[in-house]
CSV table of C-alpha atoms and ligand atoms in Angstrom, one decimal:
chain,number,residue,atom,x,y,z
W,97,UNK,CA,83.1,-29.8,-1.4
W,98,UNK,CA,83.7,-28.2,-4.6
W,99,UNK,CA,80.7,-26.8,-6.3
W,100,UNK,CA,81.6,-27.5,-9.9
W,101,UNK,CA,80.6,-24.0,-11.4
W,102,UNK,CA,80.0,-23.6,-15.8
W,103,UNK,CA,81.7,-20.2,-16.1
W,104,UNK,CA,80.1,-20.2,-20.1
W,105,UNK,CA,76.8,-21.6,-18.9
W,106,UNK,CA,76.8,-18.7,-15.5
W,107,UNK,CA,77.7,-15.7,-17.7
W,108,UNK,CA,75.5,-16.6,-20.8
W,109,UNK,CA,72.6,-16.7,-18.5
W,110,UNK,CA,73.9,-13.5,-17.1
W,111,UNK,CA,74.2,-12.0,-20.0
W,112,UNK,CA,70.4,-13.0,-21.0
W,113,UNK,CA,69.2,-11.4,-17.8
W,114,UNK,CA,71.0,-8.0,-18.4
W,115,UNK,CA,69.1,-8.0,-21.7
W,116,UNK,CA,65.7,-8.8,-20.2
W,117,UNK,CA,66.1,-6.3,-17.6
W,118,UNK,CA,67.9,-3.5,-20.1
W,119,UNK,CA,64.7,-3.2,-21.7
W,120,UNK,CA,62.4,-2.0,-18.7
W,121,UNK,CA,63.0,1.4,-19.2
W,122,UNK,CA,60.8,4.5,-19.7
W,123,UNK,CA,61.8,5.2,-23.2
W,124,UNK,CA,62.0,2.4,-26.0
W,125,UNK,CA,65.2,3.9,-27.2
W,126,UNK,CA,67.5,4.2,-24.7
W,127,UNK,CA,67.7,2.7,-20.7
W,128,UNK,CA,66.1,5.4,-18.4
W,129,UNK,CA,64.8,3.2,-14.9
W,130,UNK,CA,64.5,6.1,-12.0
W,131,UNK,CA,63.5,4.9,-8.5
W,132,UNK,CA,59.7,4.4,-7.7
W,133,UNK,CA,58.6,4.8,-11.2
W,134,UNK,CA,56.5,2.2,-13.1
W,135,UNK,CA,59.6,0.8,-14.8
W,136,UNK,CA,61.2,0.8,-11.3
W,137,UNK,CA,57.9,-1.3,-10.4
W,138,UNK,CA,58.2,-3.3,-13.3
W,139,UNK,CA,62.1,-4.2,-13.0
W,140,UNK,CA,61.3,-5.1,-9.7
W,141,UNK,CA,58.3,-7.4,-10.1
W,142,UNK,CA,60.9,-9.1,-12.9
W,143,UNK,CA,63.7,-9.5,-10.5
W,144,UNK,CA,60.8,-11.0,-7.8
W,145,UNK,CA,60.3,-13.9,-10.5
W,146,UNK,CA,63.7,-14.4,-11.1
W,147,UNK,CA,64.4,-14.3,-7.0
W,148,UNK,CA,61.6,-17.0,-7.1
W,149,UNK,CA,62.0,-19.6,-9.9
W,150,UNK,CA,66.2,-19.4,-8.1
W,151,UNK,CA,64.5,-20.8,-5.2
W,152,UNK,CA,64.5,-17.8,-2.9
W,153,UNK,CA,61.7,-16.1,-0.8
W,154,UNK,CA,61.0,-13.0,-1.7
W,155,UNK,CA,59.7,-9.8,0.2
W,156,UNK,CA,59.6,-6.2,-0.8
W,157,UNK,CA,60.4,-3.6,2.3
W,158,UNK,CA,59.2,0.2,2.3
W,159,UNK,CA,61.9,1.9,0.2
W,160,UNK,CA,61.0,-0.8,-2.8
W,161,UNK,CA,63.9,-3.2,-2.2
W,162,UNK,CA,63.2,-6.4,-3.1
W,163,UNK,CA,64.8,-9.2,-1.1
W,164,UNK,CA,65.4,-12.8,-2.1
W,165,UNK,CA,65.7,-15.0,1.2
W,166,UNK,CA,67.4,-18.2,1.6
W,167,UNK,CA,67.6,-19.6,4.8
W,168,UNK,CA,69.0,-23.2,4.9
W,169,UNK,CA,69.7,-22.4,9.1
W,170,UNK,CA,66.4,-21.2,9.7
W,171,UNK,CA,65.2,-17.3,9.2
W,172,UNK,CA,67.3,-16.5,13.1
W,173,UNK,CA,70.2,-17.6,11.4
W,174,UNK,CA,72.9,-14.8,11.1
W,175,UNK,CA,72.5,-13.4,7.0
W,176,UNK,CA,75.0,-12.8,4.3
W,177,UNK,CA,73.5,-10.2,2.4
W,178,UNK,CA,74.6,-10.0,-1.4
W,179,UNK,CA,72.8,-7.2,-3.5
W,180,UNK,CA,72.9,-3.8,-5.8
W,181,UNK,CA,71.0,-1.5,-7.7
W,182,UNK,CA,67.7,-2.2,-10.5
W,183,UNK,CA,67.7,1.5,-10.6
W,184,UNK,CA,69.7,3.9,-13.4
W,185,UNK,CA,70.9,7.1,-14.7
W,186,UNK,CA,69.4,8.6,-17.7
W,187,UNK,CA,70.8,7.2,-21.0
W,188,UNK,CA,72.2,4.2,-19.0
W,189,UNK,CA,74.4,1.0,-19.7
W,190,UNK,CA,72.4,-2.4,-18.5
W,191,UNK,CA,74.9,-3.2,-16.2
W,192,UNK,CA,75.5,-1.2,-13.5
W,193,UNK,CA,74.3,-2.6,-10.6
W,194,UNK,CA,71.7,-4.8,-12.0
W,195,UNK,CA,74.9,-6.9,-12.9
W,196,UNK,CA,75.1,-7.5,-9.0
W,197,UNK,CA,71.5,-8.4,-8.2
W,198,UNK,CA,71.6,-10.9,-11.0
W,199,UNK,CA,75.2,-12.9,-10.0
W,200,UNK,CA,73.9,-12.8,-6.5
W,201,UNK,CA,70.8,-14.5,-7.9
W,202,UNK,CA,72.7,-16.7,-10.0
W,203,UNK,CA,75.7,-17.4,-7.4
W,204,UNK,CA,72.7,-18.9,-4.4
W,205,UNK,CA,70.6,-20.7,-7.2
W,206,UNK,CA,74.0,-22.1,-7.4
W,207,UNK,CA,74.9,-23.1,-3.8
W,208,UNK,CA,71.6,-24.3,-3.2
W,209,UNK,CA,71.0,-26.8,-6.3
W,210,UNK,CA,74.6,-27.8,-5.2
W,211,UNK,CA,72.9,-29.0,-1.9
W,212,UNK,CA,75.3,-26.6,0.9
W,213,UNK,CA,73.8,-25.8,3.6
W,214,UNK,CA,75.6,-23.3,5.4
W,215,UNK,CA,75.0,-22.0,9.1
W,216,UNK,CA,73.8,-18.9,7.9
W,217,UNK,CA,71.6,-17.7,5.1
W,218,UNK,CA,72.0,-15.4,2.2
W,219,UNK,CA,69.3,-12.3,1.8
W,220,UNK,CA,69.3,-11.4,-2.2
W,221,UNK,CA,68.8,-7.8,-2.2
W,222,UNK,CA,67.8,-5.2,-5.5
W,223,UNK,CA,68.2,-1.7,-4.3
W,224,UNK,CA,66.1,1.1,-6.1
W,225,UNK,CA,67.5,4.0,-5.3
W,226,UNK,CA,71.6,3.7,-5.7
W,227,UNK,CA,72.0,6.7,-8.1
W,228,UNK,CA,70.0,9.5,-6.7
W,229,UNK,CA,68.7,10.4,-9.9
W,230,UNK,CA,65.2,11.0,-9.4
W,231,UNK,CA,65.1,12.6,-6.1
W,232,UNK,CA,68.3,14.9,-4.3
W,233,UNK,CA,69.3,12.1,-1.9
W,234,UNK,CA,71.0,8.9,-3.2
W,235,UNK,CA,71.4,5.4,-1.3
W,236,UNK,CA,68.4,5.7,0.2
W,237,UNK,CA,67.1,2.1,-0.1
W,238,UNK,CA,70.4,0.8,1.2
W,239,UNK,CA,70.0,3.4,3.9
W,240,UNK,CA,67.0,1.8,5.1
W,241,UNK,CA,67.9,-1.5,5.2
W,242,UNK,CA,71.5,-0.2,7.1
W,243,UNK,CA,68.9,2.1,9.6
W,244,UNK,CA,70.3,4.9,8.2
W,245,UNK,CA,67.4,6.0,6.1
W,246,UNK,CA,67.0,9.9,6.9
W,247,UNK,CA,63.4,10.8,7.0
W,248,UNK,CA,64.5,14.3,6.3
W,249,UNK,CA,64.8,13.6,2.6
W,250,UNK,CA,60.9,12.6,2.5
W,251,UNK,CA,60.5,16.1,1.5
W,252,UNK,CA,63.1,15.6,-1.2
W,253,UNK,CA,61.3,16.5,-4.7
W,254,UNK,CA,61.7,15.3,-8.0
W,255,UNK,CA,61.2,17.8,-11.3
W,256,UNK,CA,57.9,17.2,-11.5
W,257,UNK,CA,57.9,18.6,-7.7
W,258,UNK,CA,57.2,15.2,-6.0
W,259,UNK,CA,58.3,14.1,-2.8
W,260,UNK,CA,59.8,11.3,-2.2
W,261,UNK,CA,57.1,10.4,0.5
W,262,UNK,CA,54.3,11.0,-2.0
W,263,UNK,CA,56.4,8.5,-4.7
W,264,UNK,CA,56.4,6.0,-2.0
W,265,UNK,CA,52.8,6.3,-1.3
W,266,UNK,CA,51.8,6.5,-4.9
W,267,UNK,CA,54.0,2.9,-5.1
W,268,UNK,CA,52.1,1.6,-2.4
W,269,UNK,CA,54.3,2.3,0.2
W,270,UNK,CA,54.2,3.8,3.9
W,271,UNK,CA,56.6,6.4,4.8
W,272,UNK,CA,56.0,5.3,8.3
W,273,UNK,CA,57.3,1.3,7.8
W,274,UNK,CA,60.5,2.6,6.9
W,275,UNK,CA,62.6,1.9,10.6
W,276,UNK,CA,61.3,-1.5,10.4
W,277,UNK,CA,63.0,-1.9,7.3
W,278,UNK,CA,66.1,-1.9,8.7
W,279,UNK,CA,68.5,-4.8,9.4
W,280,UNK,CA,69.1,-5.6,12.9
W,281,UNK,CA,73.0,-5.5,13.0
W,282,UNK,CA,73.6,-8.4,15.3
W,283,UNK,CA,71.8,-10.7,12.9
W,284,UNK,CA,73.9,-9.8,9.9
W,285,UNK,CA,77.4,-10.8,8.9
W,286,UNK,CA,78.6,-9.0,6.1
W,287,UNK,CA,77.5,-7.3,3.0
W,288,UNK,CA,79.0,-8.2,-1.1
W,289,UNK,CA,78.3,-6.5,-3.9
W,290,UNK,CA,79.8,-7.3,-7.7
W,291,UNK,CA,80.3,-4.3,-9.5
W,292,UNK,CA,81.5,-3.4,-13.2
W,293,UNK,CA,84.2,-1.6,-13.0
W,294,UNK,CA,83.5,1.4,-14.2
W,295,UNK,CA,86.5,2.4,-15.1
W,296,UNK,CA,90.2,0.7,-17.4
W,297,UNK,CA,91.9,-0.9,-14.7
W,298,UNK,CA,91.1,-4.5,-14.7
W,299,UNK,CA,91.3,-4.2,-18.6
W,300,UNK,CA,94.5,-2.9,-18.5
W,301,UNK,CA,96.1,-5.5,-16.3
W,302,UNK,CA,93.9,-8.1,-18.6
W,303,UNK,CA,92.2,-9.3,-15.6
W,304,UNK,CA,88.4,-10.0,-15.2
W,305,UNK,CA,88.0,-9.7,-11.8
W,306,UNK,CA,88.9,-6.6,-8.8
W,307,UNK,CA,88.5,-6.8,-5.5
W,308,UNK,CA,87.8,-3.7,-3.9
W,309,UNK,CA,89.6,-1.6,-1.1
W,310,UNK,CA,87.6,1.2,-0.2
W,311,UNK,CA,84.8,3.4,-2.1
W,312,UNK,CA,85.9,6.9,-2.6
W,313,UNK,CA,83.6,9.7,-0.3
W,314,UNK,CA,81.5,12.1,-2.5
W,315,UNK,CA,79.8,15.5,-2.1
W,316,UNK,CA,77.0,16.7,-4.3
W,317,UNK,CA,76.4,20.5,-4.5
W,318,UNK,CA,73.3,22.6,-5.7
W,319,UNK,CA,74.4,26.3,-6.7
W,320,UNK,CA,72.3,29.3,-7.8
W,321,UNK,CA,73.6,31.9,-9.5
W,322,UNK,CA,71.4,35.3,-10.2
W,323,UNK,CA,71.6,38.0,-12.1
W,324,UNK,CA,69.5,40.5,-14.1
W,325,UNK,CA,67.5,39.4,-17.3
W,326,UNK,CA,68.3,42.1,-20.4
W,327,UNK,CA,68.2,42.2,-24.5
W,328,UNK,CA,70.7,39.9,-26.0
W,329,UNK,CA,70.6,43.5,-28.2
W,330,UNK,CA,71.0,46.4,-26.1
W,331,UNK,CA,73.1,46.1,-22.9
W,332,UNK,CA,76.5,46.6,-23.4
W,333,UNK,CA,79.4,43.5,-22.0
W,334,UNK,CA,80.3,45.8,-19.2
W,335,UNK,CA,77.1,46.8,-17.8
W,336,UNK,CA,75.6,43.2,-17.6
W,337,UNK,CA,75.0,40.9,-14.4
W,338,UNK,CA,75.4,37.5,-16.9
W,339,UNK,CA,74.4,34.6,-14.2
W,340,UNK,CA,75.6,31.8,-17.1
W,341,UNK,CA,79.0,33.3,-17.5
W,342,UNK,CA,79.1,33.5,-13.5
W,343,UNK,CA,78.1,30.3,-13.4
W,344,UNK,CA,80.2,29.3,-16.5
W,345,UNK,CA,82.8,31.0,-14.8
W,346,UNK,CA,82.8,28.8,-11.2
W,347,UNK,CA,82.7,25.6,-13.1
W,348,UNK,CA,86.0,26.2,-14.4
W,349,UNK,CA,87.1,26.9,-11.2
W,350,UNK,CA,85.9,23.8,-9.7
W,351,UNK,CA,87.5,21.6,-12.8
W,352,UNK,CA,90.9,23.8,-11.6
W,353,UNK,CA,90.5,22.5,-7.9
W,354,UNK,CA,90.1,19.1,-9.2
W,355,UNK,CA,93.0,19.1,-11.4
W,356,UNK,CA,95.0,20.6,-8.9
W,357,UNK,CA,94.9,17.8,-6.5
W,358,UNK,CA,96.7,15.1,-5.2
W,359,UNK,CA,94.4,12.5,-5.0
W,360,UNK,CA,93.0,12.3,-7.8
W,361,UNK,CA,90.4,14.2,-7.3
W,362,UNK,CA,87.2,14.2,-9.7
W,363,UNK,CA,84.7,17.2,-10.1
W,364,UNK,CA,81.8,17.0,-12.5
W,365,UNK,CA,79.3,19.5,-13.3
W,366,UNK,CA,76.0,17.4,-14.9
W,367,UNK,CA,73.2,19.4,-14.6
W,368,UNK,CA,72.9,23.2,-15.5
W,369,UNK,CA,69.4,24.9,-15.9
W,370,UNK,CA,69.3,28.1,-17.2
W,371,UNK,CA,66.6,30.9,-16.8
W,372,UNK,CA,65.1,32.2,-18.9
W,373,UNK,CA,66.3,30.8,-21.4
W,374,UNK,CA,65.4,32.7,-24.3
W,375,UNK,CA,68.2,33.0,-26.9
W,376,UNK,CA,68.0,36.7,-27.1
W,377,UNK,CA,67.3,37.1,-22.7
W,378,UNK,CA,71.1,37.2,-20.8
W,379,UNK,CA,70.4,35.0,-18.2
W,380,UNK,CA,69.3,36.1,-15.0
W,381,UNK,CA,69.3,32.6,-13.1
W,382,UNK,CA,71.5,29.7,-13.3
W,383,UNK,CA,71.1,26.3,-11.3
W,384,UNK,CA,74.0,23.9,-12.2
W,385,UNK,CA,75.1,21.0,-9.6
W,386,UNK,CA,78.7,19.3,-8.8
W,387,UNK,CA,79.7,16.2,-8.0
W,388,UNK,CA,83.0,16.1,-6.3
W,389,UNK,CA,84.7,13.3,-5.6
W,390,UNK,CA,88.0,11.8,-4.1
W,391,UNK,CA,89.8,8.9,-2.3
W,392,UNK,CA,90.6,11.3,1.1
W,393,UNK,CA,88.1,12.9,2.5
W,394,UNK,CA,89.7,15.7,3.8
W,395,UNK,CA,91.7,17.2,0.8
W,396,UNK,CA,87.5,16.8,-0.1
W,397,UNK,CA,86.9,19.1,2.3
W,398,UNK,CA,89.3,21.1,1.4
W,399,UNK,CA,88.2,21.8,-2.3
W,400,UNK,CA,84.8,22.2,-1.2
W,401,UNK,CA,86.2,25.4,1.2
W,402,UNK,CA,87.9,26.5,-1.4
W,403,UNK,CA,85.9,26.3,-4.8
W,404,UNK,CA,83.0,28.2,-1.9
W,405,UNK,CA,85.5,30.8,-2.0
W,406,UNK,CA,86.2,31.3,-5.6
W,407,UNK,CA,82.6,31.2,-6.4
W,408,UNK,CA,81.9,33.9,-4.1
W,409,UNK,CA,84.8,36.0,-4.9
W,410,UNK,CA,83.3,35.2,-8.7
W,411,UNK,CA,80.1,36.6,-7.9
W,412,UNK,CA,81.7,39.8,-5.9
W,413,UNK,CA,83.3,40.2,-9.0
W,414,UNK,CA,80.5,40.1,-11.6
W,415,UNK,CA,77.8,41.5,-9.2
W,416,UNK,CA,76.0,38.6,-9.2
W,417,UNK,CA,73.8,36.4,-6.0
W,418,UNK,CA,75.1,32.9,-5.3
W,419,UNK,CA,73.7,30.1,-3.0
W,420,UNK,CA,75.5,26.9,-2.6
W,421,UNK,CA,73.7,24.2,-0.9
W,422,UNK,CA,75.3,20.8,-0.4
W,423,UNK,CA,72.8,18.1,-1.0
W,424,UNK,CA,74.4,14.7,-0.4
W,425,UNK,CA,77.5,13.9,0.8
W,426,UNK,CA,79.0,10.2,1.8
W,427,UNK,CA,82.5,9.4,3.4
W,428,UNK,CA,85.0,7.3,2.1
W,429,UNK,CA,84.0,3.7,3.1
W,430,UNK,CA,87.5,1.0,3.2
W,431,UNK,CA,86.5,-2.3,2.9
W,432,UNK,CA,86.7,-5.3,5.0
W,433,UNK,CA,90.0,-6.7,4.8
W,434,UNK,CA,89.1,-9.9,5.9
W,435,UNK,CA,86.0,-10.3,2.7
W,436,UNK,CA,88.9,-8.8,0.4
W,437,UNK,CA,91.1,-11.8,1.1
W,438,UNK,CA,87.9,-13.5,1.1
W,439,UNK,CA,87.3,-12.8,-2.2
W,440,UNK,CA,90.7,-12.9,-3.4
W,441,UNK,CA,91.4,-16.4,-2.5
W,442,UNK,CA,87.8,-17.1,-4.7
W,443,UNK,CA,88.8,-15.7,-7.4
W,444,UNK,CA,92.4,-17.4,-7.5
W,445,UNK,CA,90.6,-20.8,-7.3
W,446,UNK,CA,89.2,-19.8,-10.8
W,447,UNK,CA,92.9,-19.3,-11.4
W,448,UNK,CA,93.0,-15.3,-11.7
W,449,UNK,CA,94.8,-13.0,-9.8
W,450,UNK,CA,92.2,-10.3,-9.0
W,451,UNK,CA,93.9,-6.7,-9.0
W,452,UNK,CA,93.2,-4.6,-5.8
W,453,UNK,CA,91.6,-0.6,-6.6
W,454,UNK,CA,89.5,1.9,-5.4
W,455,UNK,CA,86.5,2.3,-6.0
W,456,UNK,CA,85.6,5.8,-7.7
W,457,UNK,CA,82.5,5.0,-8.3
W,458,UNK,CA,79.9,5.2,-5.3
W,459,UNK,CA,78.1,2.0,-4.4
W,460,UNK,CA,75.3,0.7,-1.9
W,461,UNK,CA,78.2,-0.1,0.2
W,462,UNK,CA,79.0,3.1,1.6
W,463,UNK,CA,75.5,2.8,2.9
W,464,UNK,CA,75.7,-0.7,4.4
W,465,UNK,CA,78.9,-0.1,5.8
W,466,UNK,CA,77.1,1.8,8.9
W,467,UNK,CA,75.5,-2.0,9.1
W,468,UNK,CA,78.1,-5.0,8.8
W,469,UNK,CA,81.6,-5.1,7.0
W,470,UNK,CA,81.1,-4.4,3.5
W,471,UNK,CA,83.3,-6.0,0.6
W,472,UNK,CA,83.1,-5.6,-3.5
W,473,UNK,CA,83.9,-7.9,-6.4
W,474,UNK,CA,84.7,-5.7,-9.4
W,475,UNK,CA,84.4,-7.1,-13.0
W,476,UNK,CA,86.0,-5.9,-16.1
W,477,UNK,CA,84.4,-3.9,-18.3
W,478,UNK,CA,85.0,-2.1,-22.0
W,479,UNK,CA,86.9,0.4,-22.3
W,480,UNK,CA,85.5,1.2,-18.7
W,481,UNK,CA,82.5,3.3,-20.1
W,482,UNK,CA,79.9,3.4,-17.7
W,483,UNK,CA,76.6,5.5,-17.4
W,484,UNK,CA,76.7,5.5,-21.1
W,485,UNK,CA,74.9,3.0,-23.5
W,486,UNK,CA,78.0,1.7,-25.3
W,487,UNK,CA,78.7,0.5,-21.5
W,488,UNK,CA,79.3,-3.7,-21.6
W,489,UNK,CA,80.9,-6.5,-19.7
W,490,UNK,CA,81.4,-9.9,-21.5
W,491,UNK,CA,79.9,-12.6,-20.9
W,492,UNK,CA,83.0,-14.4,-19.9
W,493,UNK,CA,83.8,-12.2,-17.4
W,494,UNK,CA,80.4,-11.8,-15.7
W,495,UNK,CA,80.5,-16.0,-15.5
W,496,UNK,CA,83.5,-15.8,-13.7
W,497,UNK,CA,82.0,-13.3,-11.3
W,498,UNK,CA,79.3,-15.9,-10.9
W,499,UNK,CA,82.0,-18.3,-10.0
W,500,UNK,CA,83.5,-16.4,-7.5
W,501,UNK,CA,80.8,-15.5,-5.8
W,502,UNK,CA,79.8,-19.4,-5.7
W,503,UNK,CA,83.6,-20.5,-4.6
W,504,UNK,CA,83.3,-17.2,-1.9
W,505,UNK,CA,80.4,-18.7,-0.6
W,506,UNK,CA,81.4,-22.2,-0.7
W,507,UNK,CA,84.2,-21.0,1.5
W,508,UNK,CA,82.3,-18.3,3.9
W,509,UNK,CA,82.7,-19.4,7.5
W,510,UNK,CA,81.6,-16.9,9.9
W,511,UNK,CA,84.3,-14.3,9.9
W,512,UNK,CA,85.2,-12.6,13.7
W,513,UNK,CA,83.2,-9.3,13.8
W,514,UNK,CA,84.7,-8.1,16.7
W,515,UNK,CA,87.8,-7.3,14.5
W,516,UNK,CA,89.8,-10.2,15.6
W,517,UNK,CA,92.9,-11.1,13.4
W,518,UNK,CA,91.3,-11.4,10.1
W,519,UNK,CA,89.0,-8.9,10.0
W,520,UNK,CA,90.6,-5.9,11.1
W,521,UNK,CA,89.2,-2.8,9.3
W,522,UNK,CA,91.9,-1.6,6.5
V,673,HGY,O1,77.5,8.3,-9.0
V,673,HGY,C1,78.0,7.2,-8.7
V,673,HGY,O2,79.2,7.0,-8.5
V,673,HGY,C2,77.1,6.0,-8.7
V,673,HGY,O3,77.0,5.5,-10.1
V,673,HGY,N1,75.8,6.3,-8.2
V,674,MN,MN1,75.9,4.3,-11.5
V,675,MN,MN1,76.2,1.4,-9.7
């Protein structure tokens, strides 16, 4: 059977969702939607109707995630799970990762109406905590539904100085029903996520649809440089202990490290507070983060040794106290050869050729990899601006996604997990 899929009708309703859920935010003037927040509660209850009138079941587990359930084989069935992220940076686009939760949505409303009934079922899933925004850890919803979830980062605060264990609680959670959020492995076949982009490749080869081959590793780094307050007025350049220019000073080095390698290495500095902050005070304490990121994990390593290095040696040099504390760090993740052909041979029924790239972006995946094989659908998007507002994927493009995912699941047998022929890890 061939499900006949409306690739206008799919992506204008796509494109209707983004807008409905691009407007839970915490400010009216721009998309803010940090995890366990009342917009992160609101987001989610809206997601829980649309799970609902798609036909799907829907449950919410201790991190927040809402599921949608279908289970045409019954609920032992062995489950496809297709999901992403309802939460966002500050100042976000609308389509990272709610662009995922709502083709998944659209993509089983689909399947089902079209009367398959596959011998497995499909788990919906909106993840609250993909960016790591709020809190110092990131993928912790996926975590807990991969059985990953550290309970270490309970204690995590926010800056208002709120655990993560207290947010749960305060969003009617309990800290201790985490475990049992978890998946149990042997019940779950695979994990697929559609993704913009985030970046200009599929609009450079004039293609709507990716498919993914692996998710590049990342580290996150707090540092905190000290120094000694003084008048803006009175101490002379040579006798200061200047924390911002120390600091100033290391995230140059770190953009050097970056540029320097061979991978394609990405470093960014997004967060630098400065104490105290008084236009005529030099600085006496600097806290500034980096994210570092690359496709191998070891020339990863490698920068993280050495930018350590040069920021120590910086400090030596201007008599100055640093601290660097690494606060989240995620392997590379490949994924599943045998869903990337999957998905491939999907989207060339719709007649495209979907280009093959990296992921620089991180994604849910990484965290559901330590569950079942993990594969990603990326769709075009403009200009590939992402955690931005002007960020924006047509609604052409996020129909075909729709259709893909329909046509992938139209096709979805139940792959070998033991690695046999197709499968086999890339
Ligand atoms: O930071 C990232 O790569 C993702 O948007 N969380
Ligand atoms: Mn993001
Ligand atoms: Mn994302």
């Amino acid at each position: 059977m061939t499900i006949p899929v409306d690739i206008a009708a799919l992506g204008a309703r796509a494109a209707g969702m983004i807008e409905e859920l691009g407007r839970i935010s915490s400010t009216p003037d721009h998309l803010t939607r940090f995890f366990l927040t009342p917009e992160h509660r609101q987001a989610a209850d809206h997601v829980a109707r649309w799970m609902a009138a798609a036909g799907l079941t829907v449950s919410e587990d201790a991190l927040g995630t809402v599921r949608g359930h279908w289970h045409p084989a019954g609920p032992e069935a062995p489950r496809l799970l297709i999901g992403s992220h309802i939460d966002t940076v500050a100042n976000a686009g609308k389509y990272d990762g709610t662009l995922g939760v709502v083709l998944g949505i659209l993509a089983v409303e689909a399947v089902q109406k079209a009367g398959l009934t596959p011998p497995y079922g499909i788990d919906v899933l909106a993840f609250g905590d993909e960016e790591g925004t709020r809190f110092p850890t990131t993928l912790s919803s996926s975590a807990a539904c991969a059985g990953v979830f550290q309970p270490a980062s309970l204690g995590g605060l926010d800056s208002d100085g709120v655990s993560l264990a207290e947010a749960l609680v305060a969003y009617g959670k309990d800290p201790a029903a985490i475990a049992a959020a978890a998946y149990d492995p042997s019940r779950v076949i695979a994990y697929v996520e559609a993704h913009i982009e985030q970046g200009p490749v599929l609009e450079a080869e004039a293609e709507p649809l990716g498919v993914v081959t692996a998710i590049a590793g990342a580290s996150r780094l707090s540092i905190t440089v000290t120094g000694e307050a003084g008048h803006a007025g009175t101490v002379p350049m040579r006798m200061r202990r200047d924390a911002l220019l120390g600091a100033a000073e290391m995230a140059l080095a770190v953009e050097r490290i970056a540029r320097a390698d061979r991978h394609g290495m990405v470093a960014t500095v997004g967060r630098m507070h400065v104490e105290p902050g008084s236009v005529n005070v030099i600085p006496s304490r600097v806290v500034f983060t980096v994210d570092l990121r690359s496709g191998s994990d070891s020339s990863r390593r490698e920068a993280l040794t050495r930018f350590e290095r040069e920021a120590h040696r910086i400090a030596d040099d201007r008599h100055l106290g640093v601290v660097i504390s690494a606060f989240h760090e995620v392997a590379t993740v490949p994924c599943y050869r045998d869903l990337q052909l999957r998905l491939r041979n999907a989207v060339a029924d719709l007649g495209h050729r979907a280009p093959e790239l990296a992921s620089g972006a991180g994604h849910d995946g990484q965290a559901m990899s330590q569950l079942c094989p993990v594969g990603m659908l990326f769709v075009r998007c403009k200009g590939g601006i992402s955690h931005n507002p002007a960020e924006y994927a047509s609604p052409e493009d996020m129909g075909m996604a729709a259709a893909a995912l329909i046509r992938f699941i139209e096709r979805f047998q139940l792959p070998q997990r033991d690695g046999g022929t197709s499968g086999a890890q890339t």
